[in-house]
Tab-separated table of C-alpha atoms in Angstrom:
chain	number	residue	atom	x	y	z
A	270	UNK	CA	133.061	163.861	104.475
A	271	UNK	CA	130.532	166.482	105.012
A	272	UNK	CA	129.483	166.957	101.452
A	273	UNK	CA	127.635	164.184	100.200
A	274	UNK	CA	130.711	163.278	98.024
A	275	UNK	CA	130.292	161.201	95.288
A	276	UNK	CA	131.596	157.492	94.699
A	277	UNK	CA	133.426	158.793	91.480
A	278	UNK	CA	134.799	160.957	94.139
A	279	UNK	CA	136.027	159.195	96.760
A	280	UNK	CA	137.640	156.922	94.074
A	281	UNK	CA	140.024	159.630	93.372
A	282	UNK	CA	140.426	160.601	96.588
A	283	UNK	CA	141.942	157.119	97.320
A	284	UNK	CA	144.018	157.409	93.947
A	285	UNK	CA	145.784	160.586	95.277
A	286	UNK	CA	146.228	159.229	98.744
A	287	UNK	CA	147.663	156.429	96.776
A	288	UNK	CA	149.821	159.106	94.205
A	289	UNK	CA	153.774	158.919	94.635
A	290	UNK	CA	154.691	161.305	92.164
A	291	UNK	CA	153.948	165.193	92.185
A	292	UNK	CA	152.854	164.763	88.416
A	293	UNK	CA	150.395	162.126	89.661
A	294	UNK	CA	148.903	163.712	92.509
A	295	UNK	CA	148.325	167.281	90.308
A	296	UNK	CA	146.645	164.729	87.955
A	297	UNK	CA	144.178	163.331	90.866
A	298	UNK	CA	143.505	166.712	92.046
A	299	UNK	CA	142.375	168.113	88.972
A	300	UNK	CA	140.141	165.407	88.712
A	301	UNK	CA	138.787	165.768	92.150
A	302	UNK	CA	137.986	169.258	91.816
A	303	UNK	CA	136.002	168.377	89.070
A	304	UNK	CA	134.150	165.680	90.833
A	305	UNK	CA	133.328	167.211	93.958
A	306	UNK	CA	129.378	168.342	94.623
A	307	UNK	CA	129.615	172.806	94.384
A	308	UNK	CA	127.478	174.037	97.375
A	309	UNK	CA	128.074	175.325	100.227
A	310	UNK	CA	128.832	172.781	102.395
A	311	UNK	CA	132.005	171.770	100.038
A	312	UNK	CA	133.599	175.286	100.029
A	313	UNK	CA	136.431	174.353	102.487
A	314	UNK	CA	137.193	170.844	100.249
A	315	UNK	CA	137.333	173.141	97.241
A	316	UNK	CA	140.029	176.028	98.697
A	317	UNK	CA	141.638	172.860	100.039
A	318	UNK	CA	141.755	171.173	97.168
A	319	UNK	CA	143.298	174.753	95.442
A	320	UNK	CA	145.716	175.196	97.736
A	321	UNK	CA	147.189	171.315	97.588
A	322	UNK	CA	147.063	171.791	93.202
A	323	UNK	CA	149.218	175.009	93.744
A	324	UNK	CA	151.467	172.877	96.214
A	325	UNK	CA	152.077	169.905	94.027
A	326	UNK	CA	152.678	172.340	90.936
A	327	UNK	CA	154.925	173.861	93.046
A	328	UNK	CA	156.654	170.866	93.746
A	329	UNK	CA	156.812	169.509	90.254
A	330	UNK	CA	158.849	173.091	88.952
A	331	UNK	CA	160.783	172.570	91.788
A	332	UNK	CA	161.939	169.329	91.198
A	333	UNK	CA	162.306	169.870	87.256
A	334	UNK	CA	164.537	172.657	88.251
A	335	UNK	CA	166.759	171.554	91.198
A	336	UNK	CA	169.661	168.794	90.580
A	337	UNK	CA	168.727	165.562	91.764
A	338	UNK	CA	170.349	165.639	95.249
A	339	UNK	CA	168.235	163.206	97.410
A	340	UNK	CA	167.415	159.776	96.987
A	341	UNK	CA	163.489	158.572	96.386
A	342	UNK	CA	161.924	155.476	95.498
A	343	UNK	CA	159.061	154.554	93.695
A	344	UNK	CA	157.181	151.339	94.099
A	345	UNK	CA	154.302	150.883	91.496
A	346	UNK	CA	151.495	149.032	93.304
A	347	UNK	CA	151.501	145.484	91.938
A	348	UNK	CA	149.275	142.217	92.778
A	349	UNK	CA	146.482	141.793	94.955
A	350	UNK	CA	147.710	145.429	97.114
A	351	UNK	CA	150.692	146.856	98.840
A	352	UNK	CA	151.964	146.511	102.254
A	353	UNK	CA	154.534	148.475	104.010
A	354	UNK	CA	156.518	146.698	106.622
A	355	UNK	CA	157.531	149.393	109.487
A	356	UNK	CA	159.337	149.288	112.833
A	357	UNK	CA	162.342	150.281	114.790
A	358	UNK	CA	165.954	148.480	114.937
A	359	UNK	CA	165.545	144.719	114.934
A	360	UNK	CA	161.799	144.484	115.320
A	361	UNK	CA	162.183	141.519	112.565
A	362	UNK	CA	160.863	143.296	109.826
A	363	UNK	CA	163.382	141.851	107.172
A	364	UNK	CA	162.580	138.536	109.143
A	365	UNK	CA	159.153	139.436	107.554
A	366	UNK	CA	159.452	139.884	103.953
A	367	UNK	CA	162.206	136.851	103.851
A	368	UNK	CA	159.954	134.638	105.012
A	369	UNK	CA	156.488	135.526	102.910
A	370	UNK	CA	158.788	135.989	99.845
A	371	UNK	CA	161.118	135.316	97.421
A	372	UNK	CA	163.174	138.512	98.064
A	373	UNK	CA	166.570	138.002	99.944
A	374	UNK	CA	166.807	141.011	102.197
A	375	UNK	CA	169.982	140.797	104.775
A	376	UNK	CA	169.267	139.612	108.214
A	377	UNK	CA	171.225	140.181	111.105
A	378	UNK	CA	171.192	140.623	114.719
A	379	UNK	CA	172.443	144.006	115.192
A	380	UNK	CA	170.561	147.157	114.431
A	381	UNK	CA	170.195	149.467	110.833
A	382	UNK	CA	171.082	146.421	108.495
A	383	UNK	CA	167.945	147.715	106.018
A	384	UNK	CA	169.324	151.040	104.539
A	385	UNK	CA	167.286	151.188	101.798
A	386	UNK	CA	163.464	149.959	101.082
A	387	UNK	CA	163.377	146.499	99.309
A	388	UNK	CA	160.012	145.102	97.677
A	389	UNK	CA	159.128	141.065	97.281
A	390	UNK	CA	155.978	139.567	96.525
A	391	UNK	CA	154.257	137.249	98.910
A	392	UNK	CA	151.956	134.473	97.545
A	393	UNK	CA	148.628	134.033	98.586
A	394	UNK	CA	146.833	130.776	97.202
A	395	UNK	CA	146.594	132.440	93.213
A	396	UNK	CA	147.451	135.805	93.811
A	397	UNK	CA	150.317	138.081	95.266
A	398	UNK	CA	150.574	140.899	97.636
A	399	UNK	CA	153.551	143.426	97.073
A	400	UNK	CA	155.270	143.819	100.562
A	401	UNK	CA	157.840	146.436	101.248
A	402	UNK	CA	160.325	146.439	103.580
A	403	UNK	CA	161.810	149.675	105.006
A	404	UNK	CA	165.138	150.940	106.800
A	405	UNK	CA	163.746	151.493	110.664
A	406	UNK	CA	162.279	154.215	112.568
A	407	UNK	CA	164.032	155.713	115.606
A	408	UNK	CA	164.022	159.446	116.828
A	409	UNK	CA	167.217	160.510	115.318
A	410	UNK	CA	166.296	158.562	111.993
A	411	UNK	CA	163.579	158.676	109.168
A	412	UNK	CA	164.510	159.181	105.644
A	413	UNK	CA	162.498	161.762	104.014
A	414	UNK	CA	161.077	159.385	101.390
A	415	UNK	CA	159.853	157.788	104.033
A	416	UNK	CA	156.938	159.489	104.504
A	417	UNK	CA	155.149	159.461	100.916
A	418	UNK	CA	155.849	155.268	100.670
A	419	UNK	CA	153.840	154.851	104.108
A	420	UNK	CA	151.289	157.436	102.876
A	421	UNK	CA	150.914	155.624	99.277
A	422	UNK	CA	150.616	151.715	100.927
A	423	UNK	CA	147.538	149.969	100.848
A	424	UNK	CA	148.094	149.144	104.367
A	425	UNK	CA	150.799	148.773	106.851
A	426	UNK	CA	152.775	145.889	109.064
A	427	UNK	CA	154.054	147.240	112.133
A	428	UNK	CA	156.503	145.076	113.622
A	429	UNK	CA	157.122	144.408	117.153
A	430	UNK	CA	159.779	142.067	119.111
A	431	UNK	CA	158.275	140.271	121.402
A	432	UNK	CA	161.431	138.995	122.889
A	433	UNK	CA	163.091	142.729	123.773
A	434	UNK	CA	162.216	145.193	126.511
A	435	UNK	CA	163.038	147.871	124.284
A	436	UNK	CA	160.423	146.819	121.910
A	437	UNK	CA	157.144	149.094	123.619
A	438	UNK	CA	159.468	152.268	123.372
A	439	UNK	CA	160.626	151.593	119.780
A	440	UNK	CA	157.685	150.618	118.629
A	441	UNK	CA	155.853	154.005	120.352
A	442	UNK	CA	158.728	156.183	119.009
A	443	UNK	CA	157.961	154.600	115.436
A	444	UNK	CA	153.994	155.466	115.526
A	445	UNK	CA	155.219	159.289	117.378
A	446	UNK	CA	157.837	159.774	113.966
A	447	UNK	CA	155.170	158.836	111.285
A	448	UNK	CA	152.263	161.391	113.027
A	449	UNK	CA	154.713	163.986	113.433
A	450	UNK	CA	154.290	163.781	109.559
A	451	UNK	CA	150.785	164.117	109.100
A	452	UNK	CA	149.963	160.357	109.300
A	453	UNK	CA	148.593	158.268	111.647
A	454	UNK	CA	148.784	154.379	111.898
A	455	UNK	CA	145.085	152.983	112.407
A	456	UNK	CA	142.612	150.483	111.986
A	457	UNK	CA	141.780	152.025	108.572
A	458	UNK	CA	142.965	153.543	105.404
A	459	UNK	CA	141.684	157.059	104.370
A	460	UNK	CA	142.010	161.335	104.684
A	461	UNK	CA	140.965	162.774	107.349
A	462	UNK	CA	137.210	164.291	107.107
A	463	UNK	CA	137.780	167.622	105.425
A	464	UNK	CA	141.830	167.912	105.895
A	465	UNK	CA	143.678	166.074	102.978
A	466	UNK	CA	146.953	166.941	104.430
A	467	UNK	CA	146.633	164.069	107.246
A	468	UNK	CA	145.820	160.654	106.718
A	469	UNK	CA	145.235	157.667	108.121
A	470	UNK	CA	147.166	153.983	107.141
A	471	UNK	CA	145.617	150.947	107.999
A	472	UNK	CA	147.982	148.772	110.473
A	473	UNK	CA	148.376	145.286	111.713
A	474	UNK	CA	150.879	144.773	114.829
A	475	UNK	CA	152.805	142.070	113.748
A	476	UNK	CA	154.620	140.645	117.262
A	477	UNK	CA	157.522	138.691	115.726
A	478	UNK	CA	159.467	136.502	118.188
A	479	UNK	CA	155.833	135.990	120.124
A	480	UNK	CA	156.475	132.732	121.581
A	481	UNK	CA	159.154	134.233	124.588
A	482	UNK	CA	158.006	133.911	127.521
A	483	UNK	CA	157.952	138.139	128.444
A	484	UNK	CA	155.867	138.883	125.129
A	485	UNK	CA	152.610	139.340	126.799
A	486	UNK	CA	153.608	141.348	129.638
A	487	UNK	CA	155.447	143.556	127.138
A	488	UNK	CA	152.781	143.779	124.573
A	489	UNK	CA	150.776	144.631	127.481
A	490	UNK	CA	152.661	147.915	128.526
A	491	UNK	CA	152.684	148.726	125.226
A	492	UNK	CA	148.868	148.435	124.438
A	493	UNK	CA	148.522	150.508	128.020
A	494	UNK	CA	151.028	153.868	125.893
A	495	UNK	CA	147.531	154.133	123.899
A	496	UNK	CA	143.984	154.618	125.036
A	497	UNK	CA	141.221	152.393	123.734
A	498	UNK	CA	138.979	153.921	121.223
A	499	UNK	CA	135.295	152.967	121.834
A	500	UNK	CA	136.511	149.686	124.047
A	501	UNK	CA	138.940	148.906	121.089
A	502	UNK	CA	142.583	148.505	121.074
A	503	UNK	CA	144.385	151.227	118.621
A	504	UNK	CA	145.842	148.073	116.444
A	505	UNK	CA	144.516	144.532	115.845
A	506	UNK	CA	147.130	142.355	116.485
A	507	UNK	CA	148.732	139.419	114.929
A	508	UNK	CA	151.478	137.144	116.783
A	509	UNK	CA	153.934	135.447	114.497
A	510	UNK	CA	156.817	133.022	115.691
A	511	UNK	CA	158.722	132.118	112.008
A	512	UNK	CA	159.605	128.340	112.949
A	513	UNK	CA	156.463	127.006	113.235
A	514	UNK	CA	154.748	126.804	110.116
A	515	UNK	CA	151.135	127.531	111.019
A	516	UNK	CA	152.252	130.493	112.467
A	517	UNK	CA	153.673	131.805	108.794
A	518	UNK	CA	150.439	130.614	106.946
A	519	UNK	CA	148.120	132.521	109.463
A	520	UNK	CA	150.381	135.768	108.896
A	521	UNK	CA	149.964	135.552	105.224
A	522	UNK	CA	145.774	134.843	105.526
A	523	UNK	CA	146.027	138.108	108.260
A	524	UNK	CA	147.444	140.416	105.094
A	525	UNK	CA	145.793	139.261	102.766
A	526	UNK	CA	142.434	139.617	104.824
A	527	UNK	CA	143.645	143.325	105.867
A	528	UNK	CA	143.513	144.685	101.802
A	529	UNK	CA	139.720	143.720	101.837
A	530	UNK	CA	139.377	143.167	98.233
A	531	UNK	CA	137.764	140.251	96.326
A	532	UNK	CA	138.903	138.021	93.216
A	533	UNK	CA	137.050	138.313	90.089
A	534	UNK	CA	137.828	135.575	86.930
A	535	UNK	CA	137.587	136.851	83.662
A	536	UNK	CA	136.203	135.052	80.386
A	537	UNK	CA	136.420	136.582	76.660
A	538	UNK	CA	132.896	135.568	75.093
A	539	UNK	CA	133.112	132.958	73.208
A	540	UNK	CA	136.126	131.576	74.977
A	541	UNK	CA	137.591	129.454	77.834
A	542	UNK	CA	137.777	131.109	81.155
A	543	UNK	CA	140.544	132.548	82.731
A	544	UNK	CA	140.851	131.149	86.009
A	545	UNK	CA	145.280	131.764	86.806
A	546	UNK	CA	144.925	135.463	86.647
A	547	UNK	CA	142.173	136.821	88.652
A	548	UNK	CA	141.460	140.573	88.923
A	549	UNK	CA	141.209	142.099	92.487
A	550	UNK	CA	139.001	144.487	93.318
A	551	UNK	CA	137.271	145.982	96.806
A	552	UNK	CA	134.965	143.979	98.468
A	553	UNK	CA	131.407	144.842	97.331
A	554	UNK	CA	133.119	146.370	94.075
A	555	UNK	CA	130.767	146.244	90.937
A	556	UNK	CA	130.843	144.871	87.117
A	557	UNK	CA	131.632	148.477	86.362
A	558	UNK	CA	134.587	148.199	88.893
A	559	UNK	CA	136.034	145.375	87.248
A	560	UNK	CA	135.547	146.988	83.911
A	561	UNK	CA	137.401	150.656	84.819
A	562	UNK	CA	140.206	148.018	86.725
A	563	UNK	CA	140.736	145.680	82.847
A	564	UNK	CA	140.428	149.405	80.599
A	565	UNK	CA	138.916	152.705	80.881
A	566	UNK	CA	137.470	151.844	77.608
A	567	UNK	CA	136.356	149.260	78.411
A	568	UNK	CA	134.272	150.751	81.130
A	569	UNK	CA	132.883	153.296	78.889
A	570	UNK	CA	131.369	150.736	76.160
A	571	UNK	CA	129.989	148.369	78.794
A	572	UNK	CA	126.633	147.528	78.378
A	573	UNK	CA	125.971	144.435	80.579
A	574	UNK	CA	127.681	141.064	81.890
A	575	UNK	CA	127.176	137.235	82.607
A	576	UNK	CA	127.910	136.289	85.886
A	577	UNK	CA	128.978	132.362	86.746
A	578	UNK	CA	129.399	132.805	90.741
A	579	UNK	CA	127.229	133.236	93.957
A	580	UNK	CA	124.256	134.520	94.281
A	581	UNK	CA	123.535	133.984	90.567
A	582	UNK	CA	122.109	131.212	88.281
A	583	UNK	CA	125.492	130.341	85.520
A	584	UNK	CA	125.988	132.640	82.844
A	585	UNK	CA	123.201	135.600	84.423
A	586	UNK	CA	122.947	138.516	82.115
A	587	UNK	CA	123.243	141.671	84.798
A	588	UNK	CA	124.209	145.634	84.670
A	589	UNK	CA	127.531	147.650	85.784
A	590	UNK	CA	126.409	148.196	89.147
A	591	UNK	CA	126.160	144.189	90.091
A	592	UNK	CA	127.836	143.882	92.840
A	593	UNK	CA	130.156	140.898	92.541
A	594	UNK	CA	131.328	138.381	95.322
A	595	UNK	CA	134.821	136.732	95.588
A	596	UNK	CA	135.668	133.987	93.198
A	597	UNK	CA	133.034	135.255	90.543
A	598	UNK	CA	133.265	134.729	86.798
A	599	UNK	CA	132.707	137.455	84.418
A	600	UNK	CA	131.754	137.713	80.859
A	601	UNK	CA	131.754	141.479	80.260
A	602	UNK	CA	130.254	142.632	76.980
A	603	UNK	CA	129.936	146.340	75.561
């Protein structure tokens, strides 16, 4: 963004990008209008940000006025991040969450058998990442709430069968369906530079069925439907074949790699350490990251921490703006 945004602002950026209620985005915008630098260059962001308030208060009468005629869901983010599992008929998506979780989705071999989205939590060695699975994407189907679960997600899984021809066309018609809505499946997670209404999801192709024979040729025509950006393919790419098990635990390292966050242990001075429940928070996240993730008030009243980790000597008295490193322990004290 063009206007030397702040980090306190980009931080709520992400929270309204990440907002699933109209009540909850009017509550990030407010906050971003008051965050964002007043000059010149930020005039646009601020008539922007105007125009999307008067939108979502707009929406919010609406909705408190009108019966409740359509069907929405609302999946709190919970664990480590959340993942939204996308693709067209039988691209193996429920295949997906069955297998990485406890959650008993129907699986069958004919087309539409998701008709509504269904959540499970996949375990990653002491931590969980929420994974939801969602009805598929054709040209003559989307459901309209839809659009605000892919827009919400930490990141997304975009499934593709390696084992059909019809899987390049599907899968295209899938990524065509989602921009037509303001959203674009990418290699990272974020609004568009001065244009909140588009955004961008961060996506790993996941080729289910990989090992037959045909995949590669067919993951090859579909690679050639989108031009290389820089050299780069649109997607990075992650084959997956259910039956071997090596296959599974690679898929699970892929996702969990894809949220880029960090774990952070906790310790209450004077007291054991916590090391079952770790905090997550985004790599190269601070004390004071940690702190604003535990309480707000807790943020407010820090003063320092001791750090038992990398890059430190045990139990190292530092500020809110140490930058903490994946497995670290933390005393905080205010």
């Amino acid at each position: 963004m063009a206007v030397n945004a702040t980090p306190q602002y980009k931080k709520a950026e992400e929270e309204y990008r990440r907002a699933q209620t109209a009540e909850q985005q009017i509550a990030c915008l407010e906050k971003m209008l008051v965050l964002l630098p007043k000059h010149k260059a930020s005039e646009k962001v601020q008539s922007d940000l105007k125009t999307r308030l008067k939108e979502a208060r707009g929406e919010l009468a609406a909705e408190k006025a009108a019966p409740k005629k359509v069907r929405t869901y609302q999946f709190p983010h919970q664990g480590a991040g959340q993942i939204v599992i996308l693709g067209g008929p039988n691209a193996g998506k429920s295949r997906v969450l069955a297998e990485l979780t406890s959650a008993k989705p129907e699986v069958a071999p004919y087309p539409f058998t998701t008709r509504e989205p269904h959540p499970g939590m996949m375990p990653w060695e002491d931590v969980a990442v929420q994974l939801i699975d969602t009805p598929p994407i054709t040209d003559t189907f989307f459901e309209a709430y839809m659009q605000n679960i892919i827009r919400s997600a930490d990141g997304a899984l975009l499934c593709f069968d390696g084992s059909s021809d019809d899987a390049p066309d599907h899968t295209a018609e899938v990524i065509r369906q989602i921009e037509q809505r303001k959203t674009l499946l990418s290699r990272e997670s974020g609004f568009f530079e001065d244009d909140l209404t588009q955004v961008r999801i961060k996506t790993l192709l996941v080729v289910t069925r990989a090992d037959d024979p045909s995949c590669g040729d067919r993951l090859a025509y579909f690679d050639e439907m989108f031009p290389k950006e820089n050299g780069v393919q649109r997607f990075e790419t992650q084959l997956i074949e259910f039956d071997r098990p090596e296959s599974t635990a690679a898929l699970r390292d892929r996702i969990f790699k894809m949220l880029g966050v960090i774990r952070v242990y906790t310790k209450t001075p004077g007291k054991p350490a916590d090391y079952k429940s770790p905090f997550t928070i985004s790599a190269g996240g601070t004390v004071e990251d940690l702190a604003e993730k535990i309480h707000k008030d807790l943020a407010a009243s820090l003063t320092h921490a001791r750090i038992w980790g990398s890059g430190v000597h045990d139990g190292q008295s530092v500020g809110r703006d140490h930058v903490l490193a994946d497995k670290d322990l933390v005393e905080l004290h205010g």
